[in-house]
Amino acid sequence: LTKFKLHSTNTTCYIKMNAGVEQMIMQQVSNQVLETLEAEEARVDEQIRKFDEMDDDDIERLRERRRRQLMRQQQKRQEWRAAGHGSLNELSSQQEFFEATKTSERLIVHFYRNSNETCEVMDARLRELAQAHLETRICRIDAEKAPFLCERLNIWMLPTLLLVKNSQTIHGIVGLDELGGDINMLSVRMLEYVIGQYEQVVQYEGPPPDAPQEDRQRMNRVRKGARVGNVREGIHDDDLDDWED
């Protein structure tokens, strides 16, 4: 009976201590949230203050600057569309591949084979991606018609997505491991998230798609290990003449 009372007393103390710790943690969290809200409120108040201090000339200059910005954006979108952005383009020759790397700052090239069903599904996802990310040109090239590129860029599995920025190969997404492993489960969001990790070849700032932790770790391991050749350092369009000869 004595031991039971002692045990009961210790348990009561333990519960009270836990309750005290929990209350302290909740108070700290509340304080942090309050500090964050106060800082955001102060930032908004400062913006309002600056706006209130503007005269008509300041507001007109602000509007004019915004108009010029929108005009530049519209002009850029027109230039992108004229260069083939916004849709999945077919590169009919290896020479067209080199031209594409020179004319677009951001480029994705899908190395495919017609008889590969996985490549067909990848094409469908890439068409959606092209419409969502006008800043990036997205193309495809038949691997069987580009033996020189496949050899020099170390394209050994299909599909392979070659990511190019400023005429330089950034990364190659080889097969599907880095994209989750199942082409039928591949979403455009997962595609843009993975590609966006490589120097923003597509501009993506959102959170990663929902995936089990071990899957994300596996994708990171594959991402670090994948290697392809380099357009700038290893291949030039002049080399293509020697290959064809």
mmCIF file of C-alpha atoms in Angstrom:
data_model
loop_
_atom_site.group_PDB
_atom_site.id
_atom_site.type_symbol
_atom_site.label_atom_id
_atom_site.label_comp_id
_atom_site.label_asym_id
_atom_site.label_seq_id
_atom_site.Cartn_x
_atom_site.Cartn_y
_atom_site.Cartn_z
ATOM 1 C CA LEU A 1 0.000 0.000 0.000
ATOM 2 C CA THR A 2 2.863 2.356 0.803
ATOM 3 C CA LYS A 3 4.509 1.658 -2.536
ATOM 4 C CA PHE A 4 1.240 2.305 -4.338
ATOM 5 C CA LYS A 5 0.833 5.678 -2.648
ATOM 6 C CA LEU A 6 4.408 6.609 -3.530
ATOM 7 C CA HIS A 7 3.837 5.595 -7.129
ATOM 8 C CA SER A 8 0.596 7.558 -7.248
ATOM 9 C CA THR A 9 2.300 10.627 -5.820
ATOM 10 C CA ASN A 10 5.125 10.428 -8.393
ATOM 11 C CA THR A 11 2.625 10.010 -11.205
ATOM 12 C CA THR A 12 0.677 13.060 -10.060
ATOM 13 C CA CYS A 13 3.878 15.133 -9.935
ATOM 14 C CA TYR A 14 4.874 13.872 -13.385
ATOM 15 C CA ILE A 15 1.500 14.838 -14.835
ATOM 16 C CA LYS A 16 1.699 18.291 -13.260
ATOM 17 C CA MET A 17 5.234 18.775 -14.613
ATOM 18 C CA ASN A 18 4.145 17.724 -18.096
ATOM 19 C CA ALA A 19 1.199 20.084 -17.949
ATOM 20 C CA GLY A 20 3.524 22.895 -16.907
ATOM 21 C CA VAL A 21 5.983 22.190 -19.728
ATOM 22 C CA GLU A 22 3.173 21.987 -22.266
ATOM 23 C CA GLN A 23 1.767 25.294 -21.072
ATOM 24 C CA MET A 24 5.187 26.905 -21.317
ATOM 25 C CA ILE A 25 5.673 25.610 -24.894
ATOM 26 C CA MET A 26 2.241 26.847 -25.924
ATOM 27 C CA GLN A 27 3.035 30.251 -24.467
ATOM 28 C CA GLN A 28 6.305 30.410 -26.419
ATOM 29 C CA VAL A 29 4.531 29.458 -29.644
ATOM 30 C CA SER A 30 1.883 32.089 -28.997
ATOM 31 C CA ASN A 31 4.562 34.702 -28.416
ATOM 32 C CA GLN A 32 6.337 33.808 -31.655
ATOM 33 C CA VAL A 33 3.098 33.960 -33.644
ATOM 34 C CA LEU A 34 2.291 37.315 -32.061
ATOM 35 C CA GLU A 35 5.754 38.671 -32.916
ATOM 36 C CA THR A 36 5.363 37.519 -36.519
ATOM 37 C CA LEU A 37 1.942 39.149 -36.826
ATOM 38 C CA GLU A 38 3.201 42.380 -35.284
ATOM 39 C CA ALA A 39 6.162 42.461 -37.688
ATOM 40 C CA GLU A 40 3.858 41.900 -40.671
ATOM 41 C CA GLU A 41 1.490 44.576 -39.426
ATOM 42 C CA ALA A 42 4.365 47.006 -39.072
ATOM 43 C CA ARG A 43 5.498 46.245 -42.624
ATOM 44 C CA VAL A 44 1.999 46.861 -44.011
ATOM 45 C CA ASP A 45 1.670 50.062 -41.977
ATOM 46 C CA GLU A 46 4.966 51.301 -43.416
ATOM 47 C CA GLN A 47 3.788 50.623 -46.963
ATOM 48 C CA ILE A 48 0.527 52.436 -46.272
ATOM 49 C CA ARG A 49 2.440 55.359 -44.796
ATOM 50 C CA LYS A 50 4.645 55.628 -47.882
ATOM 51 C CA PHE A 51 1.626 55.455 -50.142
ATOM 52 C CA ASP A 52 -0.171 58.152 -48.132
ATOM 53 C CA GLU A 53 2.857 60.427 -48.492
ATOM 54 C CA MET A 54 2.827 60.122 -52.282
ATOM 55 C CA ASP A 55 1.589 63.057 -54.264
ATOM 56 C CA ASP A 56 -0.094 62.827 -57.662
ATOM 57 C CA ASP A 57 3.232 62.915 -59.501
ATOM 58 C CA ASP A 58 4.602 60.033 -57.418
ATOM 59 C CA ILE A 59 1.517 57.928 -58.112
ATOM 60 C CA GLU A 60 1.679 58.686 -61.820
ATOM 61 C CA ARG A 61 5.359 57.687 -61.943
ATOM 62 C CA LEU A 62 4.478 54.455 -60.145
ATOM 63 C CA ARG A 63 1.740 53.726 -62.654
ATOM 64 C CA GLU A 64 4.031 54.492 -65.573
ATOM 65 C CA ARG A 65 6.718 52.199 -64.225
ATOM 66 C CA ARG A 66 4.147 49.432 -63.838
ATOM 67 C CA ARG A 67 2.900 49.980 -67.407
ATOM 68 C CA ARG A 68 6.436 49.721 -68.775
ATOM 69 C CA GLN A 69 6.989 46.549 -66.778
ATOM 70 C CA LEU A 70 3.814 44.965 -68.165
ATOM 71 C CA MET A 71 4.775 45.998 -71.710
ATOM 72 C CA ARG A 72 8.206 44.381 -71.323
ATOM 73 C CA GLN A 73 6.601 41.213 -70.008
ATOM 74 C CA GLN A 74 4.165 41.113 -72.916
ATOM 75 C CA GLN A 75 6.967 41.694 -75.409
ATOM 76 C CA LYS A 76 8.979 38.899 -73.833
ATOM 77 C CA ARG A 77 6.023 36.515 -74.058
ATOM 78 C CA GLN A 78 5.641 37.334 -77.742
ATOM 79 C CA GLU A 79 9.345 36.673 -78.321
ATOM 80 C CA TRP A 80 9.080 33.339 -76.511
ATOM 81 C CA ARG A 81 6.094 32.256 -78.612
ATOM 82 C CA ALA A 82 7.888 33.284 -81.801
ATOM 83 C CA ALA A 83 10.815 31.069 -80.731
ATOM 84 C CA GLY A 84 8.562 28.047 -80.260
ATOM 85 C CA HIS A 85 7.811 28.325 -76.552
ATOM 86 C CA GLY A 86 4.405 27.255 -75.278
ATOM 87 C CA SER A 87 4.173 23.907 -77.073
ATOM 88 C CA LEU A 88 6.126 20.680 -77.475
ATOM 89 C CA ASN A 89 8.346 21.116 -80.544
ATOM 90 C CA GLU A 90 9.802 18.319 -82.664
ATOM 91 C CA LEU A 91 13.495 18.661 -83.507
ATOM 92 C CA SER A 92 13.888 16.904 -86.843
ATOM 93 C CA SER A 93 17.679 16.933 -86.889
ATOM 94 C CA GLN A 94 20.680 17.151 -84.649
ATOM 95 C CA GLN A 95 21.501 20.536 -86.169
ATOM 96 C CA GLU A 96 18.155 21.855 -84.961
ATOM 97 C CA PHE A 97 19.129 20.722 -81.466
ATOM 98 C CA PHE A 98 22.170 22.984 -81.496
ATOM 99 C CA GLU A 99 20.141 25.882 -82.849
ATOM 100 C CA ALA A 100 17.599 25.421 -80.046
ATOM 101 C CA THR A 101 20.315 25.562 -77.386
ATOM 102 C CA LYS A 102 21.453 28.912 -78.795
ATOM 103 C CA THR A 103 18.076 30.623 -79.238
ATOM 104 C CA SER A 104 16.404 29.825 -75.895
ATOM 105 C CA GLU A 105 17.811 30.616 -72.464
ATOM 106 C CA ARG A 106 15.919 27.705 -70.884
ATOM 107 C CA LEU A 107 15.450 24.468 -72.784
ATOM 108 C CA ILE A 108 14.201 20.938 -72.086
ATOM 109 C CA VAL A 109 14.828 18.234 -74.678
ATOM 110 C CA HIS A 110 13.042 14.888 -74.445
ATOM 111 C CA PHE A 111 15.023 12.042 -76.025
ATOM 112 C CA TYR A 112 12.371 9.505 -77.005
ATOM 113 C CA ARG A 113 11.582 6.472 -79.152
ATOM 114 C CA ASN A 114 8.288 6.107 -81.028
ATOM 115 C CA SER A 115 7.719 2.535 -79.885
ATOM 116 C CA ASN A 116 8.119 3.465 -76.188
ATOM 117 C CA GLU A 117 4.761 3.935 -74.438
ATOM 118 C CA THR A 118 6.418 5.643 -71.482
ATOM 119 C CA CYS A 119 7.799 8.275 -73.845
ATOM 120 C CA GLU A 120 4.275 8.884 -75.174
ATOM 121 C CA VAL A 121 2.954 9.594 -71.687
ATOM 122 C CA MET A 122 5.969 11.831 -71.016
ATOM 123 C CA ASP A 123 5.123 13.817 -74.152
ATOM 124 C CA ALA A 124 1.618 14.435 -72.810
ATOM 125 C CA ARG A 125 2.989 15.761 -69.515
ATOM 126 C CA LEU A 126 5.509 17.938 -71.340
ATOM 127 C CA ARG A 127 2.785 19.501 -73.487
ATOM 128 C CA GLU A 128 1.004 20.584 -70.310
ATOM 129 C CA LEU A 129 4.286 21.829 -68.846
ATOM 130 C CA ALA A 130 5.033 23.881 -71.968
ATOM 131 C CA GLN A 131 1.698 25.689 -71.699
ATOM 132 C CA ALA A 132 2.251 26.421 -68.000
ATOM 133 C CA HIS A 133 5.861 27.626 -68.341
ATOM 134 C CA LEU A 134 6.235 29.897 -71.322
ATOM 135 C CA GLU A 135 9.709 30.911 -70.139
ATOM 136 C CA THR A 136 11.092 27.497 -71.117
ATOM 137 C CA ARG A 137 11.191 25.965 -74.573
ATOM 138 C CA ILE A 138 10.348 22.264 -74.530
ATOM 139 C CA CYS A 139 11.333 20.015 -77.429
ATOM 140 C CA ARG A 140 11.690 16.354 -78.263
ATOM 141 C CA ILE A 141 14.051 14.470 -80.549
ATOM 142 C CA ASP A 142 13.948 10.875 -81.755
ATOM 143 C CA ALA A 143 16.951 9.197 -80.149
ATOM 144 C CA GLU A 144 17.301 6.778 -83.077
ATOM 145 C CA LYS A 145 17.767 9.747 -85.416
ATOM 146 C CA ALA A 146 20.327 11.434 -83.167
ATOM 147 C CA PRO A 147 23.099 8.853 -82.608
ATOM 148 C CA PHE A 148 25.796 11.521 -82.359
ATOM 149 C CA LEU A 149 24.004 13.373 -79.564
ATOM 150 C CA CYS A 150 23.139 10.173 -77.715
ATOM 151 C CA GLU A 151 26.764 9.050 -77.764
ATOM 152 C CA ARG A 152 28.300 12.365 -76.818
ATOM 153 C CA LEU A 153 25.654 13.246 -74.207
ATOM 154 C CA ASN A 154 25.637 9.733 -72.738
ATOM 155 C CA ILE A 155 21.941 9.160 -73.416
ATOM 156 C CA TRP A 156 21.614 5.494 -72.472
ATOM 157 C CA MET A 157 18.006 5.207 -71.240
ATOM 158 C CA LEU A 158 14.687 6.432 -72.579
ATOM 159 C CA PRO A 159 12.999 8.632 -71.752
ATOM 160 C CA THR A 160 15.736 11.111 -70.858
ATOM 161 C CA LEU A 161 15.044 14.796 -70.279
ATOM 162 C CA LEU A 162 18.028 17.006 -71.003
ATOM 163 C CA LEU A 163 17.914 20.311 -69.094
ATOM 164 C CA VAL A 164 19.789 23.173 -70.751
ATOM 165 C CA LYS A 165 20.297 26.737 -69.574
ATOM 166 C CA ASN A 166 22.348 29.393 -71.357
ATOM 167 C CA SER A 167 23.559 26.774 -73.878
ATOM 168 C CA GLN A 168 24.934 24.579 -71.103
ATOM 169 C CA THR A 169 23.610 21.221 -69.986
ATOM 170 C CA ILE A 170 22.526 21.512 -66.350
ATOM 171 C CA HIS A 171 21.257 17.999 -65.728
ATOM 172 C CA GLY A 172 19.764 14.904 -67.321
ATOM 173 C CA ILE A 173 16.687 13.245 -65.832
ATOM 174 C CA VAL A 174 17.363 9.642 -66.818
ATOM 175 C CA GLY A 175 14.391 7.296 -66.796
ATOM 176 C CA LEU A 176 11.730 7.718 -64.115
ATOM 177 C CA ASP A 177 13.485 7.108 -60.779
ATOM 178 C CA GLU A 178 13.916 10.798 -60.100
ATOM 179 C CA LEU A 179 10.274 11.441 -60.976
ATOM 180 C CA GLY A 180 8.784 8.841 -58.647
ATOM 181 C CA GLY A 181 9.212 5.656 -60.710
ATOM 182 C CA ASP A 182 5.689 5.341 -62.172
ATOM 183 C CA ILE A 183 4.879 7.238 -65.371
ATOM 184 C CA ASN A 184 1.134 6.811 -64.810
ATOM 185 C CA MET A 185 1.426 8.549 -61.430
ATOM 186 C CA LEU A 186 3.613 11.365 -62.748
ATOM 187 C CA SER A 187 1.939 14.752 -62.367
ATOM 188 C CA VAL A 188 2.878 18.012 -64.045
ATOM 189 C CA ARG A 189 3.475 19.447 -60.585
ATOM 190 C CA MET A 190 6.052 16.760 -59.789
ATOM 191 C CA LEU A 191 7.686 17.323 -63.164
ATOM 192 C CA GLU A 192 7.970 21.074 -62.735
ATOM 193 C CA TYR A 193 9.139 20.683 -59.126
ATOM 194 C CA VAL A 194 11.999 18.328 -60.027
ATOM 195 C CA ILE A 195 13.078 20.355 -63.056
ATOM 196 C CA GLY A 196 12.828 23.568 -61.039
ATOM 197 C CA GLN A 197 15.496 22.288 -58.641
ATOM 198 C CA TYR A 198 18.113 22.655 -61.382
ATOM 199 C CA GLU A 199 18.880 26.350 -61.729
ATOM 200 C CA GLN A 200 15.203 27.104 -62.360
ATOM 201 C CA VAL A 201 15.163 25.638 -65.875
ATOM 202 C CA VAL A 202 11.458 26.027 -65.197
ATOM 203 C CA GLN A 203 10.533 28.707 -62.690
ATOM 204 C CA TYR A 204 8.936 26.897 -59.766
ATOM 205 C CA GLU A 205 8.834 28.296 -56.248
ATOM 206 C CA GLY A 206 6.140 26.181 -54.619
ATOM 207 C CA PRO A 207 6.500 23.441 -51.997
ATOM 208 C CA PRO A 208 7.441 19.910 -53.051
ATOM 209 C CA PRO A 209 4.593 17.624 -54.061
ATOM 210 C CA ASP A 210 3.278 15.265 -51.409
ATOM 211 C CA ALA A 211 5.441 12.154 -51.298
ATOM 212 C CA PRO A 212 6.677 9.717 -48.648
ATOM 213 C CA GLN A 213 9.896 10.840 -46.992
ATOM 214 C CA GLU A 214 11.842 7.827 -48.197
ATOM 215 C CA ASP A 215 10.737 8.538 -51.785
ATOM 216 C CA ARG A 216 12.016 12.117 -51.542
ATOM 217 C CA GLN A 217 15.314 10.854 -50.151
ATOM 218 C CA ARG A 218 15.611 8.346 -52.994
ATOM 219 C CA MET A 219 14.919 11.071 -55.544
ATOM 220 C CA ASN A 220 17.633 13.246 -53.993
ATOM 221 C CA ARG A 221 20.131 10.393 -54.187
ATOM 222 C CA VAL A 222 19.333 9.767 -57.830
ATOM 223 C CA ARG A 223 19.483 13.498 -58.563
ATOM 224 C CA LYS A 224 22.982 13.770 -57.131
ATOM 225 C CA GLY A 225 24.198 10.724 -59.038
ATOM 226 C CA ALA A 226 22.788 11.341 -62.521
ATOM 227 C CA ARG A 227 25.257 12.647 -65.072
ATOM 228 C CA VAL A 228 25.061 13.488 -68.765
ATOM 229 C CA GLY A 229 27.454 15.088 -71.202
ATOM 230 C CA ASN A 230 27.791 18.840 -71.544
ATOM 231 C CA VAL A 231 26.725 20.792 -74.593
ATOM 232 C CA ARG A 232 29.103 23.677 -74.006
ATOM 233 C CA GLU A 233 32.188 21.731 -72.971
ATOM 234 C CA GLY A 234 31.786 18.444 -74.826
ATOM 235 C CA ILE A 235 29.799 19.075 -78.010
ATOM 236 C CA HIS A 236 29.707 21.742 -80.670
ATOM 237 C CA ASP A 237 27.741 21.854 -83.884
ATOM 238 C CA ASP A 238 31.051 21.796 -85.802
ATOM 239 C CA ASP A 239 31.635 18.301 -84.426
ATOM 240 C CA LEU A 240 28.460 17.149 -86.148
ATOM 241 C CA ASP A 241 30.078 17.607 -89.572
ATOM 242 C CA ASP A 242 32.911 15.246 -88.628
ATOM 243 C CA TRP A 243 30.428 12.651 -87.341
ATOM 244 C CA GLU A 244 28.295 12.746 -90.495
ATOM 245 C CA ASP A 245 31.336 12.575 -92.746
#
